[in-house]
Short mmCIF file of C-alpha atoms in Angstrom, two decimals:
data_model
loop_
_atom_site.label_atom_id
_atom_site.label_comp_id
_atom_site.label_asym_id
_atom_site.label_seq_id
_atom_site.Cartn_x
_atom_site.Cartn_y
_atom_site.Cartn_z
CA UNK A 25 80.24 -56.34 -74.42
CA UNK A 26 79.60 -52.62 -74.88
CA UNK A 27 82.99 -51.95 -76.49
CA UNK A 28 82.24 -55.09 -79.01
CA UNK A 29 78.91 -53.62 -79.91
CA UNK A 30 80.62 -50.51 -81.04
CA UNK A 31 82.08 -52.48 -83.99
CA UNK A 32 79.38 -52.01 -86.60
CA UNK A 33 80.31 -55.57 -87.85
CA UNK A 34 79.68 -57.04 -84.57
CA UNK A 35 76.53 -55.31 -83.89
CA UNK A 36 75.41 -56.39 -87.32
CA UNK A 37 75.97 -59.96 -86.58
CA UNK A 38 74.40 -59.98 -83.22
CA UNK A 39 71.17 -58.42 -84.84
CA UNK A 40 70.91 -61.10 -87.55
CA UNK A 41 71.20 -63.76 -84.71
CA UNK A 42 68.36 -62.17 -82.60
CA UNK A 43 66.10 -61.78 -85.78
CA UNK A 44 66.78 -65.45 -86.90
CA UNK A 45 65.99 -66.76 -83.41
CA UNK A 46 62.88 -64.66 -83.30
CA UNK A 47 61.85 -66.05 -86.87
CA UNK A 48 62.38 -69.64 -85.80
CA UNK A 49 60.29 -69.14 -82.71
CA UNK A 50 57.43 -67.55 -84.48
CA UNK A 51 57.06 -70.19 -87.32
CA UNK A 52 57.40 -73.16 -84.77
CA UNK A 53 54.28 -75.14 -84.85
CA UNK A 54 52.34 -75.05 -81.52
CA UNK A 55 52.41 -77.98 -79.23
CA UNK A 56 49.32 -80.15 -80.31
CA UNK A 57 46.24 -79.95 -78.00
CA UNK A 58 44.95 -82.95 -76.10
CA UNK A 59 42.45 -83.69 -78.99
CA UNK A 60 44.94 -83.14 -81.80
CA UNK A 61 47.29 -85.55 -80.24
CA UNK A 62 44.34 -88.26 -80.55
CA UNK A 63 43.89 -87.34 -84.34
CA UNK A 64 41.03 -85.00 -83.80
CA UNK A 65 41.54 -82.17 -86.52
CA UNK A 66 39.41 -79.97 -88.84
CA UNK A 67 40.34 -80.53 -92.32
CA UNK A 68 37.14 -79.56 -94.09
CA UNK A 69 34.47 -82.21 -94.78
CA UNK A 70 36.92 -84.98 -95.19
CA UNK A 71 38.35 -84.26 -91.94
CA UNK A 72 34.96 -83.98 -90.05
CA UNK A 73 33.80 -87.19 -91.37
CA UNK A 74 37.23 -89.00 -90.15
CA UNK A 75 36.80 -87.27 -86.77
CA UNK A 76 33.03 -88.41 -86.58
CA UNK A 77 34.17 -91.98 -87.42
CA UNK A 78 36.87 -91.98 -84.65
CA UNK A 79 34.21 -90.84 -82.23
CA UNK A 80 31.91 -93.49 -83.43
CA UNK A 81 34.40 -96.32 -83.09
CA UNK A 82 34.66 -95.52 -79.23
CA UNK A 83 30.83 -96.25 -79.11
CA UNK A 84 31.28 -99.70 -80.92
CA UNK A 85 33.94 -100.61 -78.40
CA UNK A 86 31.71 -99.49 -75.62
CA UNK A 87 28.78 -101.57 -76.80
CA UNK A 88 31.04 -104.72 -76.47
CA UNK A 89 31.57 -103.77 -72.87
CA UNK A 90 28.04 -103.23 -72.32
CA UNK A 91 27.22 -106.66 -73.64
CA UNK A 92 29.78 -108.21 -71.43
CA UNK A 93 28.43 -106.56 -68.49
CA UNK A 94 24.67 -107.17 -68.83
CA UNK A 95 25.19 -110.59 -70.95
CA UNK A 96 27.86 -111.65 -70.68
CA UNK A 97 27.17 -112.84 -74.21
CA UNK A 98 24.61 -111.33 -76.89
CA UNK A 99 22.32 -114.67 -76.14
CA UNK A 100 21.94 -113.66 -72.60
CA UNK A 101 20.92 -109.87 -73.30
CA UNK A 102 17.07 -109.64 -73.31
CA UNK A 103 15.54 -107.01 -75.34
CA UNK A 104 12.79 -105.57 -73.09
CA UNK A 105 13.36 -107.08 -69.67
CA UNK A 106 10.34 -108.24 -67.73
CA UNK A 107 9.31 -106.47 -64.55
CA UNK A 108 12.07 -106.89 -61.82
CA UNK A 109 13.13 -105.26 -58.39
CA UNK A 110 15.22 -103.54 -59.32
CA UNK A 111 14.46 -102.68 -62.78
CA UNK A 112 17.49 -103.69 -64.95
CA UNK A 113 19.48 -100.36 -65.77
CA UNK A 114 19.08 -100.50 -69.57
CA UNK A 115 17.06 -101.07 -72.76
CA UNK A 116 18.04 -102.39 -76.07
CA UNK A 117 18.59 -98.79 -77.40
CA UNK A 118 21.24 -97.96 -74.93
CA UNK A 119 23.52 -100.38 -77.01
CA UNK A 120 22.87 -98.44 -80.26
CA UNK A 121 23.09 -94.74 -79.69
CA UNK A 122 23.23 -92.15 -82.65
CA UNK A 123 26.87 -91.39 -81.93
CA UNK A 124 27.95 -90.31 -85.39
CA UNK A 125 28.23 -86.55 -85.67
CA UNK A 126 26.81 -85.20 -88.65
CA UNK A 127 29.37 -83.25 -90.70
CA UNK A 128 26.88 -80.69 -91.81
CA UNK A 129 23.67 -78.98 -90.35
CA UNK A 130 21.23 -81.46 -88.65
CA UNK A 131 17.77 -80.48 -88.71
CA UNK A 132 14.35 -82.05 -88.53
CA UNK A 133 12.60 -81.87 -92.05
CA UNK A 134 8.76 -81.90 -92.11
CA UNK A 135 6.19 -81.24 -89.39
CA UNK A 136 6.80 -81.88 -85.62
CA UNK A 137 5.68 -85.20 -84.53
CA UNK A 138 4.81 -88.02 -86.66
CA UNK A 139 5.86 -87.44 -90.28
CA UNK A 140 9.01 -85.36 -89.89
CA UNK A 141 12.53 -86.76 -90.24
CA UNK A 142 16.07 -85.82 -89.01
CA UNK A 143 18.28 -85.03 -92.01
CA UNK A 144 21.95 -84.26 -92.26
CA UNK A 145 23.09 -81.38 -94.61
CA UNK A 146 19.85 -81.03 -96.67
CA UNK A 147 21.64 -77.82 -98.25
CA UNK A 148 23.95 -80.31 -100.14
CA UNK A 149 21.04 -81.57 -102.48
CA UNK A 150 19.59 -77.93 -103.00
CA UNK A 151 20.90 -77.53 -106.44
CA UNK A 152 21.93 -81.22 -107.12
CA UNK A 153 20.63 -81.75 -110.68
CA UNK A 154 20.20 -85.58 -110.42
CA UNK A 155 18.67 -85.51 -106.69
CA UNK A 156 16.74 -88.62 -106.23
CA UNK A 157 14.45 -89.29 -103.02
CA UNK A 158 12.67 -92.46 -102.31
CA UNK A 159 10.02 -92.48 -99.70
CA UNK A 160 8.24 -95.61 -98.53
CA UNK A 161 5.24 -95.64 -96.10
CA UNK A 162 3.20 -92.56 -96.92
CA UNK A 163 0.02 -93.19 -94.75
CA UNK A 164 -1.47 -89.86 -95.82
CA UNK A 165 1.25 -87.39 -94.28
CA UNK A 166 3.81 -85.92 -96.57
CA UNK A 167 5.12 -83.07 -94.68
CA UNK A 168 8.74 -84.43 -94.93
CA UNK A 169 8.49 -84.73 -98.79
CA UNK A 170 6.85 -81.30 -99.14
CA UNK A 171 9.42 -79.44 -97.38
CA UNK A 172 12.14 -81.33 -99.64
CA UNK A 173 10.33 -79.92 -102.60
CA UNK A 174 10.04 -76.69 -101.20
CA UNK A 175 13.67 -76.35 -100.30
CA UNK A 176 15.58 -78.07 -103.34
CA UNK A 177 15.38 -77.04 -106.96
CA UNK A 178 15.85 -80.55 -108.71
CA UNK A 179 15.03 -83.34 -106.29
CA UNK A 180 12.36 -85.93 -107.66
CA UNK A 181 10.52 -87.75 -104.98
CA UNK A 182 9.25 -91.62 -105.54
CA UNK A 183 6.72 -92.55 -103.18
CA UNK A 184 5.41 -95.99 -102.50
CA UNK A 185 2.54 -97.26 -100.17
CA UNK A 186 -0.16 -99.72 -101.08
CA UNK A 187 -2.33 -98.50 -98.11
CA UNK A 188 -3.08 -95.27 -99.80
CA UNK A 189 -3.88 -93.97 -103.27
CA UNK A 190 -1.40 -90.87 -103.24
CA UNK A 191 0.91 -88.74 -101.35
CA UNK A 192 -0.56 -86.71 -98.36
CA UNK A 193 -2.46 -83.47 -98.64
CA UNK A 194 0.62 -81.39 -98.24
CA UNK A 195 1.96 -82.12 -101.73
CA UNK A 196 -0.97 -80.77 -103.99
CA UNK A 197 -0.36 -77.22 -102.63
CA UNK A 198 3.12 -77.15 -104.15
CA UNK A 199 4.49 -77.96 -107.75
CA UNK A 200 3.93 -81.75 -107.84
CA UNK A 201 5.63 -82.35 -111.19
CA UNK A 202 8.57 -83.51 -109.31
CA UNK A 203 6.83 -86.32 -107.42
CA UNK A 204 5.87 -89.94 -108.56
CA UNK A 205 3.67 -92.34 -106.54
CA UNK A 206 2.69 -95.93 -106.85
CA UNK A 207 0.61 -98.08 -104.67
CA UNK A 208 3.34 -100.72 -104.28
CA UNK A 209 4.71 -102.41 -101.20
CA UNK A 210 8.37 -102.82 -100.18
CA UNK A 211 9.64 -106.43 -99.39
CA UNK A 212 12.50 -108.69 -99.19
CA UNK A 213 11.38 -110.35 -102.55
CA UNK A 214 9.27 -109.63 -105.58
CA UNK A 215 5.69 -110.47 -105.98
CA UNK A 216 4.18 -108.37 -108.61
CA UNK A 217 2.58 -110.94 -111.06
CA UNK A 218 -0.82 -110.01 -112.60
CA UNK A 219 -2.68 -111.58 -109.85
CA UNK A 220 -0.74 -110.02 -106.98
CA UNK A 221 -2.64 -107.43 -104.91
CA UNK A 222 -0.78 -105.44 -103.66
CA UNK A 223 2.31 -105.65 -105.90
CA UNK A 224 5.65 -106.05 -103.69
CA UNK A 225 9.11 -105.04 -104.84
CA UNK A 226 12.49 -105.31 -103.53
CA UNK A 227 14.37 -101.98 -103.40
CA UNK A 228 16.73 -103.17 -106.03
CA UNK A 229 13.75 -104.04 -108.32
CA UNK A 230 12.25 -100.44 -107.95
CA UNK A 231 15.66 -98.74 -108.56
CA UNK A 232 16.06 -101.06 -111.78
CA UNK A 233 12.62 -100.34 -112.78
CA UNK A 234 12.92 -96.56 -112.40
CA UNK A 235 16.58 -96.50 -113.90
CA UNK A 236 18.32 -95.27 -111.02
CA UNK A 237 21.65 -96.01 -109.81
CA UNK A 238 21.86 -93.88 -106.75
CA UNK A 239 19.37 -92.67 -104.15
CA UNK A 240 20.34 -89.37 -102.21
CA UNK A 241 17.93 -89.84 -99.28
CA UNK A 242 16.00 -92.88 -98.47
CA UNK A 243 13.00 -93.06 -95.98
CA UNK A 244 11.67 -96.36 -94.89
CA UNK A 245 8.75 -97.01 -92.49
CA UNK A 246 7.22 -100.34 -93.56
CA UNK A 247 5.93 -101.72 -90.07
CA UNK A 248 8.72 -104.28 -89.19
CA UNK A 249 9.41 -105.29 -92.98
CA UNK A 250 12.59 -103.05 -92.78
CA UNK A 251 14.62 -106.20 -91.58
CA UNK A 252 13.53 -108.38 -94.79
CA UNK A 253 14.08 -105.41 -97.00
CA UNK A 254 17.46 -104.33 -95.87
CA UNK A 255 18.86 -107.68 -95.36
CA UNK A 256 17.98 -108.51 -99.08
CA UNK A 257 19.35 -105.37 -100.33
CA UNK A 258 22.40 -104.82 -98.28
CA UNK A 259 24.05 -108.27 -98.18
CA UNK A 260 24.70 -108.16 -101.86
CA UNK A 261 26.70 -105.02 -101.94
CA UNK A 262 28.47 -106.26 -98.79
CA UNK A 263 29.53 -109.41 -100.71
CA UNK A 264 30.67 -107.58 -103.72
CA UNK A 265 32.60 -104.96 -101.79
CA UNK A 266 30.57 -102.20 -103.14
CA UNK A 267 29.24 -99.10 -101.36
CA UNK A 268 25.58 -98.87 -100.73
CA UNK A 269 23.88 -96.70 -103.64
CA UNK A 270 22.50 -94.02 -101.23
CA UNK A 271 23.53 -91.17 -99.00
CA UNK A 272 21.07 -91.28 -96.11
CA UNK A 273 18.70 -93.53 -94.40
CA UNK A 274 15.81 -92.31 -92.39
CA UNK A 275 14.07 -95.55 -90.80
CA UNK A 276 11.58 -96.50 -88.12
CA UNK A 277 12.72 -99.73 -86.39
CA UNK A 278 10.10 -102.02 -84.92
CA UNK A 279 11.29 -104.50 -82.54
CA UNK A 280 8.34 -106.71 -82.66
CA UNK A 281 9.14 -110.27 -81.60
CA UNK A 282 12.98 -109.55 -82.23
CA UNK A 283 15.72 -111.12 -79.95
CA UNK A 284 18.85 -109.20 -78.97
CA UNK A 285 21.29 -111.35 -81.12
CA UNK A 286 19.09 -111.04 -84.10
CA UNK A 287 19.08 -107.35 -83.90
CA UNK A 288 22.73 -107.09 -83.15
CA UNK A 289 23.44 -108.98 -86.35
CA UNK A 290 21.40 -106.66 -88.35
CA UNK A 291 22.96 -103.46 -87.01
CA UNK A 292 26.38 -104.85 -87.52
CA UNK A 293 25.43 -105.44 -91.12
CA UNK A 294 24.49 -102.10 -91.32
CA UNK A 295 27.80 -100.78 -89.84
CA UNK A 296 29.80 -102.94 -91.92
CA UNK A 297 28.00 -101.45 -95.15
CA UNK A 298 29.07 -97.95 -93.92
CA UNK A 299 25.77 -96.64 -92.25
CA UNK A 300 26.26 -94.57 -89.18
CA UNK A 301 23.54 -93.28 -86.89
CA UNK A 302 23.42 -89.56 -86.38
CA UNK A 303 19.91 -89.23 -84.75
CA UNK A 304 17.41 -91.30 -82.87
CA UNK A 305 13.89 -90.40 -81.81
CA UNK A 306 11.59 -92.75 -80.09
CA UNK A 307 7.96 -93.05 -81.08
CA UNK A 308 6.75 -91.81 -77.64
CA UNK A 309 3.14 -92.01 -78.64
CA UNK A 310 3.11 -95.56 -79.74
CA UNK A 311 5.67 -96.60 -76.81
CA UNK A 312 3.74 -94.92 -73.94
CA UNK A 313 0.35 -94.79 -75.08
CA UNK A 314 -0.59 -97.63 -77.27
CA UNK A 315 1.66 -100.06 -75.81
CA UNK A 316 2.14 -98.72 -72.30
CA UNK A 317 5.86 -98.30 -72.31
CA UNK A 318 7.55 -101.34 -74.02
CA UNK A 319 9.74 -98.93 -76.09
CA UNK A 320 9.82 -101.05 -79.26
CA UNK A 321 9.65 -98.64 -81.84
CA UNK A 322 12.28 -95.92 -82.55
CA UNK A 323 13.18 -93.62 -85.59
CA UNK A 324 16.93 -93.55 -86.74
CA UNK A 325 18.75 -91.45 -89.18
CA UNK A 326 21.92 -92.80 -90.70
CA UNK A 327 24.54 -91.38 -93.08
CA UNK A 328 26.64 -93.43 -95.43
CA UNK A 329 30.34 -92.82 -94.85
CA UNK A 330 31.37 -95.26 -97.81
CA UNK A 331 31.60 -94.28 -101.39
CA UNK A 332 31.30 -90.73 -102.71
CA UNK A 333 27.81 -89.65 -102.01
CA UNK A 334 27.00 -85.91 -101.71
CA UNK A 335 26.92 -86.16 -97.87
CA UNK A 336 30.49 -87.27 -97.25
CA UNK A 337 32.57 -86.17 -100.50
CA UNK A 338 32.38 -82.78 -102.18
CA UNK A 339 31.46 -83.01 -105.98
CA UNK A 340 34.36 -83.03 -108.48
CA UNK A 341 34.51 -79.75 -110.45
CA UNK A 342 35.45 -79.85 -114.21
CA UNK A 343 36.78 -77.07 -116.06
CA UNK A 344 35.83 -75.94 -119.55
CA UNK A 345 38.08 -78.49 -121.01
CA UNK A 346 36.26 -81.28 -119.25
CA UNK A 347 39.17 -82.02 -116.96
CA UNK A 348 39.88 -81.42 -113.17
CA UNK A 349 41.47 -78.14 -112.40
CA UNK A 350 44.40 -80.11 -110.96
CA UNK A 351 44.93 -82.27 -114.03
#
């Protein structure tokens, strides 16, 4: 071997072979991790949304298992079990955890306690020129709306509540030219004739009245009317195969007089429309003090994963010629 290496040509060939082997080894892709093998990767915003959806679908499958365990059918599952010994080891909320990972920062906007809401990626609308916010249920407290005004440059807020005459006291301390209030109610059907008091509108009717095609953040707290409201609004979009025209939904769900199969069908309708829960906050004051532990009110925050809203899709950037850079 030593004598062979004395030949410059042989030495050069050996060097080339070793260098080639080292290059191939250095450029070879590492073995996938256990999570990568299951499809969990980091590919920017689209990848984060896909990863969150994979995780969420595990929860959907787990729900079916939980129904079989405690049902075994939805008709056999009780919403708030009566007193038993031992107490059944579940409540209705256990079937519907907020298992979708917000692909941005998740934060509580507004004051602590009643009034604040959990939002995913508020920075995405900070400079959005056509940002639209709808808020149903003011009740004299507008810290949520006030913080959105403070932290965004263009968001316009439409507020509705027939039980009060204006936004809460937090709004006048800021520039209020971006707020619009009407003492209207939100319902599953229109009732706004000259003799109707209060005037009631569907969500679609109010969007049409305001000339809006899209809402970035939709907040609803309408004391159990949310089921009629969303059934009337969501089903036409599902039937037409169109994405819902809003990016996020912050809503308080009221379980008064609801049966499990009824709520399950409602929840699955929201899922079919692309809504994914990323945060839940029970109304502890009402549940534990006013109602003695019935646990029938809970706040949820959803993100819409269908369509191209600002929270799941990056905006298309056009160059000076009005075309995409890749065109």
